[in-house]
Structures are given as structure tokens and as C-alpha cells.
Amino acid sequence: MNILVQKFGGTSVESHQKMIEVSNIIKDTKEKGYDVVVVVSAMGRSGSPYATDTLIELCKQANEVVSDRELDLIMSCGEIISGSILVHTLKRGGLDSILLTGGQAGIVTDEKYGDASVIQIDPINVIENLKEGKVVVVTGFQGITRSGEVTTLGRGGSDTSAVILGAGLNVKVVEIYTDVDGIMTADPRIEDSAQVITNINYDEVFQMADKGAKVIHPRAVEIAKNNNIIVKIKNTFNPSEGTSIGGCITHNIDTYKSSKDGKLITAVAHKNRLTQILIENCQEELFTDILTDIEKNNISMDMINFFIKEKIFTIDSDKTNILKQILDSYKVEYKIVKDCSKVTLIGSKITGIPGVMAQIVKTLTKENIKILQTSDSHMTISILVEENNIKKAVNALHREFRLSEIKAIY
Ligand code: ADP
Ligand code: ASP
Ligand code: MG
């Protein structure tokens, strides 16, 4: 078989007209001789009647406290709605087609509602339908547990559905269609001069996704890397080369130093809606109990800096109230800084190059942007800033590291 997996995001299927454009892409692929597996997201973004956010809101209107199991069930409906409509659009265009849910397509997950991980993939049902000549449409973002419970894979998880199906079907390439021309040097919504990166390695794109660049789900990148699958990001509405994700790290300081085209930083990512927490003068034993409670409440900590007198970290802002309740119950002294954002520079050649942090600090200081906290890893440097400064920070760093001017070496 000659299978190609093509995934279409929410904006690509937000209306009937757009579904027709999507079905034309699928038709072209079929005519090229491929057996096509299509993965769909729910229709549109926040505000659209059948988008994931709208379904969550519906549930919250009924009760502020929503149970995880039922929330996953309602969220899974968004993709079922869009997949059904796409199948009808394909049939109308003369293509035989069938819709399978994640579970029917053989995507088995653990039991972590809202953020389940795939533990097994057995796409036998997909293969049988492909053999009958059908386009197999699979609902993204969802799977089923061994005991038959419906789960979702975390926000943005349809990309992961596409890549895991690709792995199960043993394909070499998975195509992800979205509303931008590919992976860019920054989010084009806030950086006008962002450029498409035509080739990028798994590790850098994983870091971009992990640090807030919504264009691909981080777990999709991990699965692609582990299975050696090339992921192509393309624009549904603007045919162009797009971005090819694959290959290994280019990590060569000499190349950087000697090449006029050398590029130290590949991209700038950002993440909004963060809260910074500073706990002061807290005894170690008490602090250990606090950490246990934080974990029990499923609160993920980031930018963690623990000192003897002070413990500093960030959390997603929607967890602020629950964290305050925990800290109040222990009667510890703490400060909370709401409305923070994190800007991250990503580059696999960053390790061992002196002066990058100094360059970042100078750039932000010149723009009067207060640095609330920093953290770094072998290929990233992150800075926490006030949310109202995030656009200014991204723009300044994009300019300083000349991301719109020079090309990466691969
Ligand atoms: P889809 O619904 O197709 O999955 P998403 O909204 O999940 O689309 O992802 C696409 C969006 O990702 C773009 O509209 C863009 O604003 C955002 N984005 C953030 N960072 C980047 C980046 N570095 N390159 C491209 N797009 C990015
Ligand atoms: N519809 C889901 C979401 O909005 C999954 C996806 O679009 O990838 O998070
Ligand atoms: Mg997405």
C-alpha cells in the first residue's frame, strides 16, 4: 500500500466552503495514487459553534465544576461532527469515504482524561477500509482506554493523532495542513516579519512547541522523531513548500562562527497566561508537603528556581486560585505575580556560545521590559515578562537575532 496521512486543523474545516477546498486536496492526493487517511480537528476556533472551546463552555455553563470524564466525552464530539461533515463532502465529490473515531481507528490511551497518552496503536480497521478503496477519515484528538472510556490527548492533540496513525501504518511522511505557510521564526500573529523555516530538526521544533508555539503539538514531534517520520506543515489555502520536520541536530559552532549565513537562534516562541509564585521563608518539610499537594492537584510547575529562603516558579494562570488555596492552607508567606508571559529563544547551536544571555538582557532592557525571571536548557533561553510586554519582547528579540534576514544551515 502507498499510504499518506493528511491532517486538517480547525480553521481548515471551519465552514462547508473550506471543507470543499480540503476535499479537493484529498482528491488530488488520491489521484496521485495514494491510499489516503485523513485526520480532522473540530470545526473552527473559539466562538465557532462546534469548536472545542465552545463545547467546554457549554459544559461549564451547566456547572462550574466539570468532571474530567464527561468533559472528554463532550470534547470528543467536536471532531465527530467535523469528520461526519467531511465524509459527506467527500462522498458528494465522488470519493468513497468512512469516518472512524479514534477508538475505532485503534488508538488506545492511558486513563488520564484531558491529557491522555497513546499506549498502543492498532489501525487494522483503517487498513481494511483503505483496501476497499475508501478515504478513511479519523477523528483527531481522541482515543479510547483499554476499558472503553473515551479520552482526549490534550489541547492541539489532533497532530498527535495523525502522527501516531502514521507510525501504526508505517508511513514515512505525515502532512499537517493549517492556516499558516509552515513553521515560522515566530508566531506570525505577533511578528509581522516572521519567515517560514523550510527545514527544521525534531529537537528544535519540539522545543518551540513545548514553549508555546501552537503550530504543532509537542507529543506529535516526539512520536515522529521516535518513528523517523518526516512531518510536513503546509497551508491549506496557499500551496507552497511549507516546512519539513526531520533529520538530526546541526550542532557545529565552527560552522556558525565561519559562515556569514550562520544562524545561532532558529526561532522565538512565546506563551501567555502564566502566574509567577514566590514562596518566602518556608521550612523544607512544609515545602515538601506543599509540593505533594501541588502534584495531587495536577498543577504543573515551570521555570523552577529553589533557593534556601525563596522558592520561585510559574504555573498556568487558570490554576492560580487552587494554588492560592493550597498555600493559604499551609499559612506560608507568598507573593503572586499574575498576567505573565514567557518568551523563549530556541537554537540547537546555542550551547557553549558565550554572550547570548547578555545580548538578550541588553535588548530587553533597552526596550524597558522588566525581566521577572529566567531559565535555560541546552538549546533554549526563556525570559518571564509582564504579559503586556510580550509583543514588544518577541519583536525586539526577533530583530536583535536577525531572524527575518538570515537562513539556517542544515
Ligand atoms: P490548527 O487548527 O490548524 O491546528 P493551530 O491554531 O493549532 O492550527 O496552529 C496554527 C497557529 O499557530 C497559527 O495560526 C499561528 O498563529 C500559531 N503559531 C504560533 N507560533 C508559530 C510559529 N512559530 N510558526 C507558525 N505558526 C505559529
Ligand atoms: N480540537 C482540539 C483542540 O482544539 C484538538 C486540535 O485541534 O488539535 O484542542
Ligand atoms: Mg493545532
Short mmCIF file of C-alpha atoms and ligand atoms in Angstrom, two decimals:
data_model
loop_
_atom_site.label_atom_id
_atom_site.label_comp_id
_atom_site.label_asym_id
_atom_site.label_seq_id
_atom_site.Cartn_x
_atom_site.Cartn_y
_atom_site.Cartn_z
CA MET A 1 0.00 0.00 0.00
CA ASN A 2 1.07 3.58 -0.60
CA ILE A 3 -0.45 5.39 2.38
CA LEU A 4 -0.38 9.14 3.03
CA VAL A 5 -1.76 10.64 6.27
CA GLN A 6 -3.10 14.19 5.92
CA LYS A 7 -4.33 16.16 8.95
CA PHE A 8 -6.52 19.25 8.68
CA GLY A 9 -6.74 21.69 11.61
CA GLY A 10 -9.80 23.57 12.91
CA THR A 11 -9.52 26.62 10.66
CA SER A 12 -9.15 24.38 7.59
CA VAL A 13 -12.56 22.80 8.23
CA GLU A 14 -14.42 25.69 9.84
CA SER A 15 -17.08 26.03 7.10
CA HIS A 16 -18.67 23.99 4.35
CA GLN A 17 -16.80 26.05 1.73
CA LYS A 18 -13.46 25.26 3.40
CA MET A 19 -14.37 21.57 3.63
CA ILE A 20 -14.80 21.61 -0.18
CA GLU A 21 -11.26 23.03 -0.54
CA VAL A 22 -9.98 20.32 1.82
CA SER A 23 -11.77 17.61 -0.15
CA ASN A 24 -10.09 18.92 -3.34
CA ILE A 25 -6.66 18.45 -1.72
CA ILE A 26 -7.65 14.90 -0.71
CA LYS A 27 -8.94 14.20 -4.21
CA ASP A 28 -5.62 15.35 -5.73
CA THR A 29 -3.71 13.08 -3.36
CA LYS A 30 -5.95 10.13 -4.24
CA GLU A 31 -5.46 10.83 -7.95
CA LYS A 32 -1.69 10.70 -7.42
CA GLY A 33 -2.20 7.07 -6.39
CA TYR A 34 -2.12 7.32 -2.59
CA ASP A 35 -4.33 5.49 -0.11
CA VAL A 36 -5.43 8.46 1.98
CA VAL A 37 -6.01 8.62 5.73
CA VAL A 38 -7.38 11.98 6.86
CA VAL A 39 -7.32 13.26 10.43
CA VAL A 40 -9.65 16.14 11.30
CA SER A 41 -9.92 18.66 14.12
CA ALA A 42 -13.14 20.21 15.39
CA MET A 43 -14.59 22.99 13.21
CA GLY A 44 -13.12 26.48 13.73
CA ARG A 45 -11.71 28.20 16.78
CA SER A 46 -13.15 29.69 19.95
CA GLY A 47 -16.52 31.30 19.10
CA SER A 48 -17.40 28.83 16.32
CA PRO A 49 -20.49 26.78 17.27
CA TYR A 50 -18.84 23.33 17.23
CA ALA A 51 -15.27 24.27 18.24
CA THR A 52 -13.67 22.54 21.23
CA ASP A 53 -13.70 25.75 23.31
CA THR A 54 -17.42 26.18 22.67
CA LEU A 55 -18.16 22.63 23.83
CA ILE A 56 -16.13 23.18 27.01
CA GLU A 57 -18.00 26.43 27.65
CA LEU A 58 -21.36 24.63 27.20
CA CYS A 59 -20.38 22.19 29.90
CA LYS A 60 -19.19 24.95 32.23
CA GLN A 61 -22.49 26.79 31.85
CA ALA A 62 -24.20 23.76 33.36
CA ASN A 63 -21.73 23.51 36.24
CA GLU A 64 -18.51 25.38 37.08
CA VAL A 65 -17.03 22.11 38.32
CA VAL A 66 -16.88 19.82 35.31
CA SER A 67 -15.96 16.15 35.72
CA ASP A 68 -12.98 15.12 33.63
CA ARG A 69 -14.67 12.02 32.16
CA GLU A 70 -17.75 13.87 30.91
CA LEU A 71 -15.62 16.79 29.69
CA ASP A 72 -13.64 14.39 27.49
CA LEU A 73 -16.87 12.91 26.14
CA ILE A 74 -18.23 16.30 25.13
CA MET A 75 -14.87 17.47 23.72
CA SER A 76 -14.63 14.35 21.55
CA CYS A 77 -17.90 15.36 19.83
CA GLY A 78 -16.25 18.31 18.03
CA GLU A 79 -14.11 16.04 15.87
CA ILE A 80 -17.01 13.61 15.30
CA ILE A 81 -19.11 16.48 13.95
CA SER A 82 -16.40 17.78 11.61
CA GLY A 83 -15.40 14.26 10.46
CA SER A 84 -19.02 13.38 9.60
CA ILE A 85 -19.42 16.51 7.52
CA LEU A 86 -16.10 15.94 5.75
CA VAL A 87 -17.13 12.37 4.85
CA HIS A 88 -20.37 13.69 3.33
CA THR A 89 -18.44 16.38 1.42
CA LEU A 90 -16.02 13.75 0.06
CA LYS A 91 -18.88 11.46 -0.98
CA ARG A 92 -20.58 14.31 -2.76
CA GLY A 93 -17.31 14.91 -4.64
CA GLY A 94 -17.33 11.26 -5.77
CA LEU A 95 -14.88 9.79 -3.22
CA ASP A 96 -15.99 6.79 -1.20
CA SER A 97 -15.18 7.51 2.42
CA ILE A 98 -15.80 6.39 6.00
CA LEU A 99 -15.45 8.07 9.42
CA LEU A 100 -13.75 6.25 12.28
CA THR A 101 -13.46 7.58 15.83
CA GLY A 102 -10.04 7.45 17.49
CA GLY A 103 -11.05 4.25 19.27
CA GLN A 104 -12.39 2.65 16.08
CA ALA A 105 -9.09 3.54 14.38
CA GLY A 106 -7.21 1.62 17.08
CA ILE A 107 -5.81 4.49 19.17
CA VAL A 108 -5.57 3.17 22.74
CA THR A 109 -4.59 5.55 25.55
CA ASP A 110 -3.92 5.61 29.27
CA GLU A 111 -6.65 6.89 31.62
CA LYS A 112 -5.50 10.48 32.04
CA TYR A 113 -8.62 12.35 30.95
CA GLY A 114 -7.88 15.63 29.18
CA ASP A 115 -4.24 14.80 28.52
CA ALA A 116 -4.09 11.09 27.72
CA SER A 117 -1.02 9.45 26.19
CA VAL A 118 -1.24 6.84 23.46
CA ILE A 119 -0.11 3.44 24.75
CA GLN A 120 -0.99 1.31 21.75
CA ILE A 121 -1.88 1.74 18.09
CA ASP A 122 -3.54 -0.99 16.06
CA PRO A 123 -5.02 0.50 12.87
CA ILE A 124 -6.37 -2.77 11.40
CA ASN A 125 -9.79 -1.21 10.82
CA VAL A 126 -8.14 1.67 8.93
CA ILE A 127 -6.20 -0.75 6.70
CA GLU A 128 -9.28 -2.83 5.88
CA ASN A 129 -11.20 0.24 4.79
CA LEU A 130 -8.26 1.53 2.74
CA LYS A 131 -8.15 -1.83 0.96
CA GLU A 132 -11.76 -1.26 -0.08
CA GLY A 133 -10.59 1.94 -1.78
CA LYS A 134 -12.13 4.31 0.79
CA VAL A 135 -10.68 7.54 2.10
CA VAL A 136 -10.53 6.87 5.83
CA VAL A 137 -11.36 9.95 7.91
CA VAL A 138 -10.31 9.64 11.57
CA THR A 139 -11.42 12.00 14.35
CA GLY A 140 -8.35 13.70 15.79
CA PHE A 141 -7.64 14.47 19.46
CA GLN A 142 -9.17 11.32 20.93
CA GLY A 143 -8.60 7.71 21.82
CA ILE A 144 -10.09 5.02 23.99
CA THR A 145 -8.82 3.34 27.15
CA ARG A 146 -8.50 -0.44 27.46
CA SER A 147 -11.76 -0.38 29.41
CA GLY A 148 -13.58 1.51 26.66
CA GLU A 149 -13.57 5.05 28.10
CA VAL A 150 -13.25 7.96 25.65
CA THR A 151 -10.20 10.18 26.33
CA THR A 152 -8.69 13.26 24.73
CA LEU A 153 -4.99 13.82 24.02
CA GLY A 154 -4.50 17.39 25.30
CA ARG A 155 -5.33 20.64 23.51
CA GLY A 156 -3.94 20.66 19.98
CA GLY A 157 -3.73 16.86 20.10
CA SER A 158 -5.06 16.13 16.59
CA ASP A 159 -1.49 16.49 15.32
CA THR A 160 -0.56 13.65 17.65
CA SER A 161 -3.44 11.51 16.31
CA ALA A 162 -2.10 12.00 12.78
CA VAL A 163 1.49 11.09 13.64
CA ILE A 164 0.57 8.07 15.78
CA LEU A 165 -1.59 6.75 12.94
CA GLY A 166 1.35 7.34 10.61
CA ALA A 167 3.53 5.30 12.96
CA GLY A 168 0.95 2.48 13.15
CA LEU A 169 0.62 2.45 9.37
CA ASN A 170 4.37 2.56 8.90
CA VAL A 171 4.40 5.65 6.68
CA LYS A 172 7.43 7.85 6.02
CA VAL A 173 5.59 11.18 5.73
CA VAL A 174 2.66 12.82 7.54
CA GLU A 175 1.23 16.10 6.22
CA ILE A 176 -0.29 18.65 8.59
CA TYR A 177 -2.42 21.32 6.94
CA THR A 178 -3.09 24.54 8.84
CA ASP A 179 -3.69 28.28 8.37
CA VAL A 180 -0.05 29.44 8.07
CA ASP A 181 2.65 28.69 5.47
CA GLY A 182 4.69 26.47 7.79
CA ILE A 183 6.72 26.70 10.96
CA MET A 184 7.92 30.27 11.21
CA THR A 185 10.65 32.11 13.09
CA ALA A 186 7.94 33.50 15.44
CA ASP A 187 4.14 33.48 15.66
CA PRO A 188 3.13 35.49 12.56
CA ARG A 189 0.18 36.86 14.52
CA ILE A 190 2.50 38.98 16.62
CA GLU A 191 5.66 39.22 14.46
CA ASP A 192 5.00 40.69 11.00
CA SER A 193 8.44 39.82 9.61
CA ALA A 194 8.37 36.13 10.70
CA GLN A 195 9.81 33.83 8.00
CA VAL A 196 8.95 30.26 7.09
CA ILE A 197 11.63 27.78 8.16
CA THR A 198 11.75 25.27 5.29
CA ASN A 199 13.69 22.57 7.18
CA ILE A 200 13.88 22.14 10.93
CA ASN A 201 15.08 19.32 13.15
CA TYR A 202 12.83 17.44 15.57
CA ASP A 203 14.54 18.78 18.70
CA GLU A 204 14.21 22.44 17.84
CA VAL A 205 10.60 22.14 16.77
CA PHE A 206 9.82 20.14 19.91
CA GLN A 207 11.25 22.98 21.99
CA MET A 208 9.22 25.53 20.02
CA ALA A 209 6.01 23.56 20.57
CA ASP A 210 6.80 22.94 24.22
CA LYS A 211 7.47 26.64 24.79
CA GLY A 212 4.13 27.75 23.35
CA ALA A 213 4.32 27.77 19.53
CA LYS A 214 0.88 26.29 18.87
CA VAL A 215 1.64 25.30 15.28
CA ILE A 216 2.29 21.65 16.25
CA HIS A 217 1.55 19.53 19.33
CA PRO A 218 4.80 18.63 21.17
CA ARG A 219 3.89 14.95 21.52
CA ALA A 220 3.41 14.67 17.76
CA VAL A 221 7.03 15.75 17.33
CA GLU A 222 8.29 13.17 19.85
CA ILE A 223 6.38 10.35 18.13
CA ALA A 224 7.61 11.47 14.71
CA LYS A 225 11.21 11.50 15.95
CA ASN A 226 10.92 8.06 17.56
CA ASN A 227 9.46 6.59 14.37
CA ASN A 228 11.59 8.51 11.88
CA ILE A 229 8.56 10.11 10.24
CA ILE A 230 9.01 13.34 8.28
CA VAL A 231 6.24 15.81 9.19
CA LYS A 232 5.35 18.42 6.59
CA ILE A 233 3.48 21.54 7.69
CA LYS A 234 1.53 23.16 4.87
CA ASN A 235 -1.03 25.90 4.36
CA THR A 236 -4.45 24.55 3.28
CA PHE A 237 -5.26 27.75 1.46
CA ASN A 238 -1.88 28.72 -0.02
CA PRO A 239 0.03 25.99 -1.84
CA SER A 240 3.74 26.38 -1.08
CA GLU A 241 6.71 24.31 0.03
CA GLY A 242 5.88 24.59 3.74
CA THR A 243 8.14 23.18 6.46
CA SER A 244 9.73 19.77 6.60
CA ILE A 245 10.44 18.49 10.13
CA GLY A 246 13.03 15.73 10.44
CA GLY A 247 16.75 14.99 10.49
CA CYS A 248 19.26 15.43 13.26
CA ILE A 249 20.70 18.35 15.17
CA THR A 250 23.07 20.64 13.35
CA HIS A 251 25.38 21.49 16.16
CA ASN A 252 28.59 22.93 14.84
CA ILE A 253 30.00 26.02 16.48
CA ASP A 254 32.73 26.36 13.85
CA THR A 255 30.15 26.45 11.09
CA TYR A 256 28.37 29.21 12.95
CA LYS A 257 31.50 31.23 13.52
CA SER A 258 32.82 30.93 9.99
CA SER A 259 29.65 31.20 7.97
CA LYS A 260 28.18 34.55 7.01
CA ASP A 261 24.81 32.82 6.84
CA GLY A 262 25.24 31.14 10.20
CA LYS A 263 22.27 31.45 12.45
CA LEU A 264 22.52 30.93 16.17
CA ILE A 265 18.86 31.24 17.04
CA THR A 266 16.27 29.39 14.96
CA ALA A 267 13.06 30.86 16.38
CA VAL A 268 11.33 32.80 19.17
CA ALA A 269 8.31 31.20 20.88
CA HIS A 270 6.02 32.67 23.50
CA LYS A 271 3.44 31.52 25.98
CA ASN A 272 0.83 33.72 27.68
CA ARG A 273 -1.42 33.33 30.73
CA LEU A 274 1.20 32.43 33.30
CA THR A 275 1.39 33.29 37.01
CA GLN A 276 4.65 33.62 38.94
CA ILE A 277 4.73 32.38 42.54
CA LEU A 278 7.32 33.36 45.17
CA ILE A 279 7.18 31.48 48.49
CA GLU A 280 9.27 33.01 51.25
CA ASN A 281 10.83 31.61 54.43
CA CYS A 282 9.18 28.23 54.16
CA GLN A 283 10.59 25.31 56.14
CA GLU A 284 11.83 22.45 53.96
CA GLU A 285 9.45 19.85 55.43
CA LEU A 286 6.44 22.07 54.96
CA PHE A 287 7.58 22.83 51.45
CA THR A 288 7.78 19.13 50.63
CA ASP A 289 4.14 18.76 51.73
CA ILE A 290 3.18 21.73 49.57
CA LEU A 291 4.88 20.14 46.56
CA THR A 292 2.94 16.92 47.15
CA ASP A 293 -0.35 18.84 47.21
CA ILE A 294 0.61 20.71 44.03
CA GLU A 295 1.22 17.40 42.31
CA LYS A 296 -2.03 15.87 43.63
CA ASN A 297 -3.94 18.80 42.18
CA ASN A 298 -2.36 18.23 38.79
CA ILE A 299 -0.66 21.65 38.76
CA SER A 300 2.38 21.69 36.53
CA MET A 301 5.28 23.93 37.67
CA ASP A 302 7.68 25.60 35.26
CA MET A 303 10.74 27.91 35.49
CA ILE A 304 11.55 26.37 38.85
CA ASN A 305 14.21 28.20 40.94
CA PHE A 306 14.50 26.96 44.54
CA PHE A 307 16.82 28.78 46.94
CA ILE A 308 17.19 28.33 50.70
CA LYS A 309 14.97 31.31 51.57
CA GLU A 310 12.90 31.60 48.45
CA LYS A 311 11.10 29.21 46.10
CA ILE A 312 10.10 30.64 42.73
CA PHE A 313 8.15 29.01 39.92
CA THR A 314 5.42 29.63 37.37
CA ILE A 315 2.07 27.91 36.74
CA ASP A 316 -0.68 28.26 34.14
CA SER A 317 -2.89 31.11 35.29
CA ASP A 318 -6.06 29.01 35.33
CA LYS A 319 -4.53 27.13 38.29
CA THR A 320 -3.88 30.30 40.33
CA ASN A 321 -6.94 30.01 42.61
CA ILE A 322 -6.36 26.40 43.50
CA LEU A 323 -2.68 27.09 44.21
CA LYS A 324 -3.64 30.02 46.48
CA GLN A 325 -5.97 27.70 48.41
CA ILE A 326 -3.12 25.23 48.92
CA LEU A 327 -0.67 27.92 50.09
CA ASP A 328 -3.27 29.52 52.40
CA SER A 329 -3.97 26.14 53.99
CA TYR A 330 -0.24 25.94 54.95
CA LYS A 331 -0.21 29.57 56.17
CA VAL A 332 3.04 30.38 54.34
CA GLU A 333 4.18 33.80 53.15
CA TYR A 334 3.92 34.13 49.40
CA LYS A 335 3.67 36.63 46.55
CA ILE A 336 1.80 36.15 43.31
CA VAL A 337 2.51 37.98 40.06
CA LYS A 338 -0.39 37.47 37.66
CA ASP A 339 -0.52 38.13 33.89
CA CYS A 340 2.96 36.98 32.96
CA SER A 341 4.27 35.63 29.64
CA LYS A 342 7.33 33.63 28.76
CA VAL A 343 9.43 34.37 25.69
CA THR A 344 11.88 31.65 24.62
CA LEU A 345 14.75 31.69 22.14
CA ILE A 346 15.41 28.31 20.54
CA GLY A 347 18.57 27.20 18.76
CA SER A 348 20.36 23.88 18.80
CA LYS A 349 23.68 25.71 18.30
CA ILE A 350 23.25 27.85 21.42
CA THR A 351 25.23 25.56 23.75
CA GLY A 352 28.68 26.85 24.55
CA ILE A 353 28.28 30.18 22.79
CA PRO A 354 29.10 32.95 25.27
CA GLY A 355 27.18 36.19 25.50
CA VAL A 356 23.72 35.13 24.34
CA MET A 357 22.09 35.89 27.70
CA ALA A 358 23.88 39.24 27.84
CA GLN A 359 22.57 40.09 24.37
CA ILE A 360 19.01 39.19 25.44
CA VAL A 361 19.19 41.23 28.65
CA LYS A 362 20.60 44.27 26.80
CA THR A 363 17.87 44.03 24.15
CA LEU A 364 15.02 43.80 26.64
CA THR A 365 16.45 46.47 28.94
CA LYS A 366 16.76 48.89 26.00
CA GLU A 367 13.04 48.36 25.41
CA ASN A 368 12.26 48.97 29.12
CA ILE A 369 10.97 45.42 29.50
CA LYS A 370 11.26 44.15 33.07
CA ILE A 371 12.83 40.68 33.37
CA LEU A 372 10.89 38.80 36.07
CA GLN A 373 12.79 35.51 35.86
CA THR A 374 14.95 33.46 33.50
CA SER A 375 15.61 29.79 32.83
CA ASP A 376 17.64 27.90 30.25
CA SER A 377 18.42 24.49 28.82
CA HIS A 378 20.97 23.27 26.29
CA MET A 379 19.01 24.75 23.38
CA THR A 380 16.65 27.31 24.92
CA ILE A 381 16.74 30.53 26.95
CA SER A 382 13.43 31.66 28.46
CA ILE A 383 12.57 35.02 29.98
CA LEU A 384 9.45 35.76 32.03
CA VAL A 385 7.98 39.21 31.34
CA GLU A 386 4.74 41.04 32.05
CA GLU A 387 2.09 39.91 29.59
CA ASN A 388 1.52 43.43 28.24
CA ASN A 389 5.19 43.46 27.12
CA ILE A 390 5.18 40.15 25.25
CA LYS A 391 4.69 41.51 21.74
CA LYS A 392 7.43 44.11 22.30
CA ALA A 393 9.75 41.38 23.65
CA VAL A 394 9.16 38.98 20.75
CA ASN A 395 9.58 41.75 18.19
CA ALA A 396 12.79 43.08 19.81
CA LEU A 397 14.43 39.64 20.09
CA HIS A 398 13.37 38.65 16.56
CA ARG A 399 15.03 41.83 15.31
CA GLU A 400 18.15 41.53 17.50
CA PHE A 401 18.88 37.96 16.35
CA ARG A 402 18.07 38.88 12.72
CA LEU A 403 15.60 36.04 12.34
CA SER A 404 13.93 37.57 9.30
CA GLU A 405 17.22 38.08 7.46
CA ILE A 406 19.38 35.02 7.55
CA LYS A 407 18.87 31.38 6.76
CA ALA A 408 19.58 28.40 8.98
CA ILE A 409 22.27 25.90 7.98
CA TYR A 410 21.13 22.31 7.68
P1 ADP B 1 -4.76 24.19 13.58
O1 ADP B 1 -6.15 24.50 13.99
O2 ADP B 1 -4.58 24.13 12.10
O3 ADP B 1 -4.17 23.02 14.30
P2 ADP B 1 -3.34 25.96 15.38
O4 ADP B 1 -4.08 27.19 15.78
O5 ADP B 1 -3.29 24.85 16.35
O6 ADP B 1 -3.92 25.48 13.98
O7 ADP B 1 -1.84 26.31 14.96
C1 ADP B 1 -1.61 27.26 13.95
C2 ADP B 1 -1.31 28.62 14.59
O8 ADP B 1 -0.08 28.51 15.30
C3 ADP B 1 -1.08 29.73 13.63
O9 ADP B 1 -2.29 30.36 13.26
C4 ADP B 1 -0.12 30.66 14.36
O10 ADP B 1 -0.75 31.82 14.88
C5 ADP B 1 0.35 29.84 15.55
N1 ADP B 1 1.81 29.86 15.71
C6 ADP B 1 2.46 30.10 16.88
N2 ADP B 1 3.79 30.07 16.70
C7 ADP B 1 4.01 29.79 15.39
C8 ADP B 1 5.18 29.61 14.62
N3 ADP B 1 6.41 29.72 15.14
N4 ADP B 1 5.03 29.32 13.31
C9 ADP B 1 3.81 29.21 12.75
N5 ADP B 1 2.65 29.37 13.45
C10 ADP B 1 2.74 29.65 14.76
N1 ASP B 2 -9.89 20.35 18.66
C1 ASP B 2 -8.83 20.13 19.61
C2 ASP B 2 -8.39 21.45 20.24
O1 ASP B 2 -8.92 22.49 19.89
C3 ASP B 2 -7.67 19.39 19.04
C4 ASP B 2 -6.94 20.06 17.87
O2 ASP B 2 -7.46 20.99 17.26
O3 ASP B 2 -5.83 19.66 17.58
O4 ASP B 2 -7.54 21.45 21.09
MG MG B 3 -3.34 22.75 16.21
#
